């Protein structure tokens, strides 16, 4: 079983992935691009992490592209991607749990004013603020995929009033753990109007790119907080800065950006009402993710349908 392994890896990171994948699927040969091309007619699977454009050309027997990342937007932008080869995205319970932890931390910090207290500490100010109960705080999670649902459940378990929204109906998400689930463009404005914290975990598609703009922020209550853990392209940066500068939004937690690493001259670095993370809200764990890859590849070679296949028409 010859498998192409391709992506944006540092040397140490690549070595760890090779070790973990080999341990999870010892019957496979894990090949780089040049080695895979040398035996192109025997390579049926590519395991990738944002591979360079063109990396999947020249593999006529390719049957599956397995992504190591949850998002596949960059992969789908490659014009050389074989159009008829199925793509499976990474759905790892460990990654879902990590994302839920970050979403809960951000919610707690916004609710309890911890970012304000950190700012006051830097100024040497002792400023206790009124404290609300969790059940007085409304949280809206955008995106009801695996990560969104896991995050919504985790936050709801702490007593917050949690709603979920997706662009299209997700029947499998309805009524889970008492969460209020909504879908469709018409449902979003009334949800925004009553949400103290909005957490974005939407997939990046043509329909969601730039969704978080001036009109979106204007529909949120004054003093609300924004948490973007999905993709930088969901946010119109200038509109977010304006909403923070005029005080309509109280604070934003941002893990993802249009350009990464975020350029040093970008205004986000210095804004007092923005907390930055360097795209670490939920990192892929090679050990747990390799087990997911191995299970999906064994399913493929046993004639079963792999899990978590991408609908290219939707972009996820």
JSON list of C-alpha atoms in Angstrom, two decimals, residues 68-185:
[
{"chain": "A", "resi": 68, "resn": "UNK", "atom": "CA", "xyz": [-5.12, 15.99, 7.97]},
{"chain": "A", "resi": 69, "resn": "UNK", "atom": "CA", "xyz": [-6.86, 19.32, 8.61]},
{"chain": "A", "resi": 70, "resn": "UNK", "atom": "CA", "xyz": [-10.51, 19.93, 9.40]},
{"chain": "A", "resi": 71, "resn": "UNK", "atom": "CA", "xyz": [-10.81, 22.71, 6.82]},
{"chain": "A", "resi": 72, "resn": "UNK", "atom": "CA", "xyz": [-10.40, 21.87, 3.14]},
{"chain": "A", "resi": 73, "resn": "UNK", "atom": "CA", "xyz": [-10.93, 25.32, 1.62]},
{"chain": "A", "resi": 74, "resn": "UNK", "atom": "CA", "xyz": [-7.32, 25.73, 0.49]},
{"chain": "A", "resi": 75, "resn": "UNK", "atom": "CA", "xyz": [-7.26, 22.22, -0.92]},
{"chain": "A", "resi": 76, "resn": "UNK", "atom": "CA", "xyz": [-10.41, 22.89, -2.96]},
{"chain": "A", "resi": 77, "resn": "UNK", "atom": "CA", "xyz": [-8.85, 26.06, -4.39]},
{"chain": "A", "resi": 78, "resn": "UNK", "atom": "CA", "xyz": [-6.16, 24.03, -6.19]},
{"chain": "A", "resi": 79, "resn": "UNK", "atom": "CA", "xyz": [-7.23, 24.01, -9.88]},
{"chain": "A", "resi": 80, "resn": "UNK", "atom": "CA", "xyz": [-5.18, 20.84, -10.47]},
{"chain": "A", "resi": 81, "resn": "UNK", "atom": "CA", "xyz": [-7.08, 18.85, -7.85]},
{"chain": "A", "resi": 82, "resn": "UNK", "atom": "CA", "xyz": [-8.43, 15.72, -9.61]},
{"chain": "A", "resi": 83, "resn": "UNK", "atom": "CA", "xyz": [-12.15, 16.49, -10.03]},
{"chain": "A", "resi": 84, "resn": "UNK", "atom": "CA", "xyz": [-13.44, 12.95, -9.58]},
{"chain": "A", "resi": 85, "resn": "UNK", "atom": "CA", "xyz": [-11.39, 11.83, -6.56]},
{"chain": "A", "resi": 86, "resn": "UNK", "atom": "CA", "xyz": [-13.24, 11.85, -3.21]},
{"chain": "A", "resi": 87, "resn": "UNK", "atom": "CA", "xyz": [-11.84, 14.02, -0.42]},
{"chain": "A", "resi": 88, "resn": "UNK", "atom": "CA", "xyz": [-12.19, 13.17, 3.27]},
{"chain": "A", "resi": 89, "resn": "UNK", "atom": "CA", "xyz": [-11.71, 15.89, 5.87]},
{"chain": "A", "resi": 90, "resn": "UNK", "atom": "CA", "xyz": [-10.24, 15.29, 9.30]},
{"chain": "A", "resi": 91, "resn": "UNK", "atom": "CA", "xyz": [-12.79, 14.79, 12.05]},
{"chain": "A", "resi": 92, "resn": "UNK", "atom": "CA", "xyz": [-10.87, 13.97, 15.21]},
{"chain": "A", "resi": 93, "resn": "UNK", "atom": "CA", "xyz": [-12.61, 13.86, 18.61]},
{"chain": "A", "resi": 94, "resn": "UNK", "atom": "CA", "xyz": [-9.41, 15.14, 20.23]},
{"chain": "A", "resi": 95, "resn": "UNK", "atom": "CA", "xyz": [-9.40, 18.19, 17.95]},
{"chain": "A", "resi": 96, "resn": "UNK", "atom": "CA", "xyz": [-13.09, 18.79, 18.61]},
{"chain": "A", "resi": 97, "resn": "UNK", "atom": "CA", "xyz": [-12.40, 18.74, 22.35]},
{"chain": "A", "resi": 98, "resn": "UNK", "atom": "CA", "xyz": [-9.53, 21.20, 21.99]},
{"chain": "A", "resi": 99, "resn": "UNK", "atom": "CA", "xyz": [-11.70, 23.60, 20.00]},
{"chain": "A", "resi": 100, "resn": "UNK", "atom": "CA", "xyz": [-14.44, 23.36, 22.63]},
{"chain": "A", "resi": 101, "resn": "UNK", "atom": "CA", "xyz": [-11.91, 24.20, 25.35]},
{"chain": "A", "resi": 102, "resn": "UNK", "atom": "CA", "xyz": [-10.83, 27.35, 23.48]},
{"chain": "A", "resi": 103, "resn": "UNK", "atom": "CA", "xyz": [-14.43, 28.38, 22.82]},
{"chain": "A", "resi": 104, "resn": "UNK", "atom": "CA", "xyz": [-15.30, 27.91, 26.50]},
{"chain": "A", "resi": 105, "resn": "UNK", "atom": "CA", "xyz": [-12.23, 29.86, 27.65]},
{"chain": "A", "resi": 106, "resn": "UNK", "atom": "CA", "xyz": [-13.15, 32.75, 25.35]},
{"chain": "A", "resi": 107, "resn": "UNK", "atom": "CA", "xyz": [-16.78, 32.70, 26.50]},
{"chain": "A", "resi": 108, "resn": "UNK", "atom": "CA", "xyz": [-15.79, 32.71, 30.18]},
{"chain": "A", "resi": 109, "resn": "UNK", "atom": "CA", "xyz": [-13.26, 35.49, 29.62]},
{"chain": "A", "resi": 110, "resn": "UNK", "atom": "CA", "xyz": [-15.77, 37.70, 27.79]},
{"chain": "A", "resi": 111, "resn": "UNK", "atom": "CA", "xyz": [-18.59, 36.96, 30.26]},
{"chain": "A", "resi": 112, "resn": "UNK", "atom": "CA", "xyz": [-16.51, 37.63, 33.39]},
{"chain": "A", "resi": 113, "resn": "UNK", "atom": "CA", "xyz": [-14.57, 40.58, 31.96]},
{"chain": "A", "resi": 114, "resn": "UNK", "atom": "CA", "xyz": [-11.20, 38.91, 32.30]},
{"chain": "A", "resi": 115, "resn": "UNK", "atom": "CA", "xyz": [-9.80, 40.71, 29.25]},
{"chain": "A", "resi": 116, "resn": "UNK", "atom": "CA", "xyz": [-10.88, 44.01, 30.85]},
{"chain": "A", "resi": 117, "resn": "UNK", "atom": "CA", "xyz": [-9.17, 43.03, 34.12]},
{"chain": "A", "resi": 118, "resn": "UNK", "atom": "CA", "xyz": [-5.97, 42.19, 32.25]},
{"chain": "A", "resi": 119, "resn": "UNK", "atom": "CA", "xyz": [-6.07, 45.62, 30.63]},
{"chain": "A", "resi": 120, "resn": "UNK", "atom": "CA", "xyz": [-6.71, 47.25, 34.03]},
{"chain": "A", "resi": 121, "resn": "UNK", "atom": "CA", "xyz": [-3.76, 45.39, 35.54]},
{"chain": "A", "resi": 122, "resn": "UNK", "atom": "CA", "xyz": [-1.42, 46.77, 32.89]},
{"chain": "A", "resi": 123, "resn": "UNK", "atom": "CA", "xyz": [-2.66, 50.26, 33.84]},
{"chain": "A", "resi": 124, "resn": "UNK", "atom": "CA", "xyz": [-2.41, 49.65, 37.58]},
{"chain": "A", "resi": 125, "resn": "UNK", "atom": "CA", "xyz": [-6.16, 50.04, 38.07]},
{"chain": "A", "resi": 126, "resn": "UNK", "atom": "CA", "xyz": [-8.34, 48.27, 40.66]},
{"chain": "A", "resi": 127, "resn": "UNK", "atom": "CA", "xyz": [-11.77, 48.21, 39.00]},
{"chain": "A", "resi": 128, "resn": "UNK", "atom": "CA", "xyz": [-14.24, 45.50, 40.10]},
{"chain": "A", "resi": 129, "resn": "UNK", "atom": "CA", "xyz": [-17.11, 45.08, 37.62]},
{"chain": "A", "resi": 130, "resn": "UNK", "atom": "CA", "xyz": [-20.68, 43.79, 38.10]},
{"chain": "A", "resi": 131, "resn": "UNK", "atom": "CA", "xyz": [-20.86, 40.01, 37.71]},
{"chain": "A", "resi": 132, "resn": "UNK", "atom": "CA", "xyz": [-23.60, 38.23, 35.75]},
{"chain": "A", "resi": 133, "resn": "UNK", "atom": "CA", "xyz": [-24.62, 34.61, 36.09]},
{"chain": "A", "resi": 134, "resn": "UNK", "atom": "CA", "xyz": [-23.88, 32.27, 33.20]},
{"chain": "A", "resi": 135, "resn": "UNK", "atom": "CA", "xyz": [-27.59, 31.75, 32.56]},
{"chain": "A", "resi": 136, "resn": "UNK", "atom": "CA", "xyz": [-27.90, 35.48, 31.91]},
{"chain": "A", "resi": 137, "resn": "UNK", "atom": "CA", "xyz": [-25.43, 35.28, 29.02]},
{"chain": "A", "resi": 138, "resn": "UNK", "atom": "CA", "xyz": [-26.61, 34.27, 25.53]},
{"chain": "A", "resi": 139, "resn": "UNK", "atom": "CA", "xyz": [-24.03, 32.55, 23.33]},
{"chain": "A", "resi": 140, "resn": "UNK", "atom": "CA", "xyz": [-24.47, 31.96, 19.61]},
{"chain": "A", "resi": 141, "resn": "UNK", "atom": "CA", "xyz": [-22.32, 29.34, 17.85]},
{"chain": "A", "resi": 142, "resn": "UNK", "atom": "CA", "xyz": [-22.14, 29.75, 14.08]},
{"chain": "A", "resi": 143, "resn": "UNK", "atom": "CA", "xyz": [-21.52, 26.43, 12.35]},
{"chain": "A", "resi": 144, "resn": "UNK", "atom": "CA", "xyz": [-23.01, 23.13, 13.46]},
{"chain": "A", "resi": 145, "resn": "UNK", "atom": "CA", "xyz": [-20.40, 20.70, 12.26]},
{"chain": "A", "resi": 146, "resn": "UNK", "atom": "CA", "xyz": [-18.48, 18.42, 14.60]},
{"chain": "A", "resi": 147, "resn": "UNK", "atom": "CA", "xyz": [-16.51, 21.27, 16.15]},
{"chain": "A", "resi": 148, "resn": "UNK", "atom": "CA", "xyz": [-19.45, 23.63, 16.45]},
{"chain": "A", "resi": 149, "resn": "UNK", "atom": "CA", "xyz": [-21.68, 21.06, 18.11]},
{"chain": "A", "resi": 150, "resn": "UNK", "atom": "CA", "xyz": [-18.94, 19.97, 20.52]},
{"chain": "A", "resi": 151, "resn": "UNK", "atom": "CA", "xyz": [-18.25, 23.59, 21.48]},
{"chain": "A", "resi": 152, "resn": "UNK", "atom": "CA", "xyz": [-21.94, 24.41, 21.89]},
{"chain": "A", "resi": 153, "resn": "UNK", "atom": "CA", "xyz": [-22.48, 21.42, 24.17]},
{"chain": "A", "resi": 154, "resn": "UNK", "atom": "CA", "xyz": [-19.43, 22.23, 26.28]},
{"chain": "A", "resi": 155, "resn": "UNK", "atom": "CA", "xyz": [-20.51, 25.84, 26.78]},
{"chain": "A", "resi": 156, "resn": "UNK", "atom": "CA", "xyz": [-24.10, 24.85, 27.54]},
{"chain": "A", "resi": 157, "resn": "UNK", "atom": "CA", "xyz": [-22.85, 22.46, 30.23]},
{"chain": "A", "resi": 158, "resn": "UNK", "atom": "CA", "xyz": [-21.51, 25.50, 32.10]},
{"chain": "A", "resi": 159, "resn": "UNK", "atom": "CA", "xyz": [-24.98, 27.02, 32.31]},
{"chain": "A", "resi": 160, "resn": "UNK", "atom": "CA", "xyz": [-24.91, 29.45, 29.39]},
{"chain": "A", "resi": 161, "resn": "UNK", "atom": "CA", "xyz": [-27.92, 29.94, 27.12]},
{"chain": "A", "resi": 162, "resn": "UNK", "atom": "CA", "xyz": [-26.58, 28.53, 23.86]},
{"chain": "A", "resi": 163, "resn": "UNK", "atom": "CA", "xyz": [-28.03, 28.69, 20.35]},
{"chain": "A", "resi": 164, "resn": "UNK", "atom": "CA", "xyz": [-26.54, 27.29, 17.16]},
{"chain": "A", "resi": 165, "resn": "UNK", "atom": "CA", "xyz": [-26.89, 28.49, 13.58]},
{"chain": "A", "resi": 166, "resn": "UNK", "atom": "CA", "xyz": [-25.93, 27.00, 10.23]},
{"chain": "A", "resi": 167, "resn": "UNK", "atom": "CA", "xyz": [-26.46, 28.21, 6.68]},
{"chain": "A", "resi": 168, "resn": "UNK", "atom": "CA", "xyz": [-28.37, 25.03, 5.81]},
{"chain": "A", "resi": 169, "resn": "UNK", "atom": "CA", "xyz": [-30.53, 22.85, 8.06]},
{"chain": "A", "resi": 170, "resn": "UNK", "atom": "CA", "xyz": [-28.66, 20.15, 9.96]},
{"chain": "A", "resi": 171, "resn": "UNK", "atom": "CA", "xyz": [-31.31, 17.60, 11.03]},
{"chain": "A", "resi": 172, "resn": "UNK", "atom": "CA", "xyz": [-28.74, 15.58, 12.95]},
{"chain": "A", "resi": 173, "resn": "UNK", "atom": "CA", "xyz": [-28.06, 18.61, 15.17]},
{"chain": "A", "resi": 174, "resn": "UNK", "atom": "CA", "xyz": [-31.64, 19.35, 16.12]},
{"chain": "A", "resi": 175, "resn": "UNK", "atom": "CA", "xyz": [-32.61, 19.28, 19.78]},
{"chain": "A", "resi": 176, "resn": "UNK", "atom": "CA", "xyz": [-29.28, 17.95, 21.05]},
{"chain": "A", "resi": 177, "resn": "UNK", "atom": "CA", "xyz": [-28.69, 18.52, 24.75]},
{"chain": "A", "resi": 178, "resn": "UNK", "atom": "CA", "xyz": [-31.40, 21.16, 24.86]},
{"chain": "A", "resi": 179, "resn": "UNK", "atom": "CA", "xyz": [-29.56, 23.44, 22.43]},
{"chain": "A", "resi": 180, "resn": "UNK", "atom": "CA", "xyz": [-31.67, 25.74, 20.26]},
{"chain": "A", "resi": 181, "resn": "UNK", "atom": "CA", "xyz": [-30.68, 25.10, 16.63]},
{"chain": "A", "resi": 182, "resn": "UNK", "atom": "CA", "xyz": [-31.52, 27.39, 13.71]},
{"chain": "A", "resi": 183, "resn": "UNK", "atom": "CA", "xyz": [-30.70, 27.51, 10.01]},
{"chain": "A", "resi": 184, "resn": "UNK", "atom": "CA", "xyz": [-30.95, 29.80, 7.02]},
{"chain": "A", "resi": 185, "resn": "UNK", "atom": "CA", "xyz": [-30.14, 33.48, 6.37]}
]
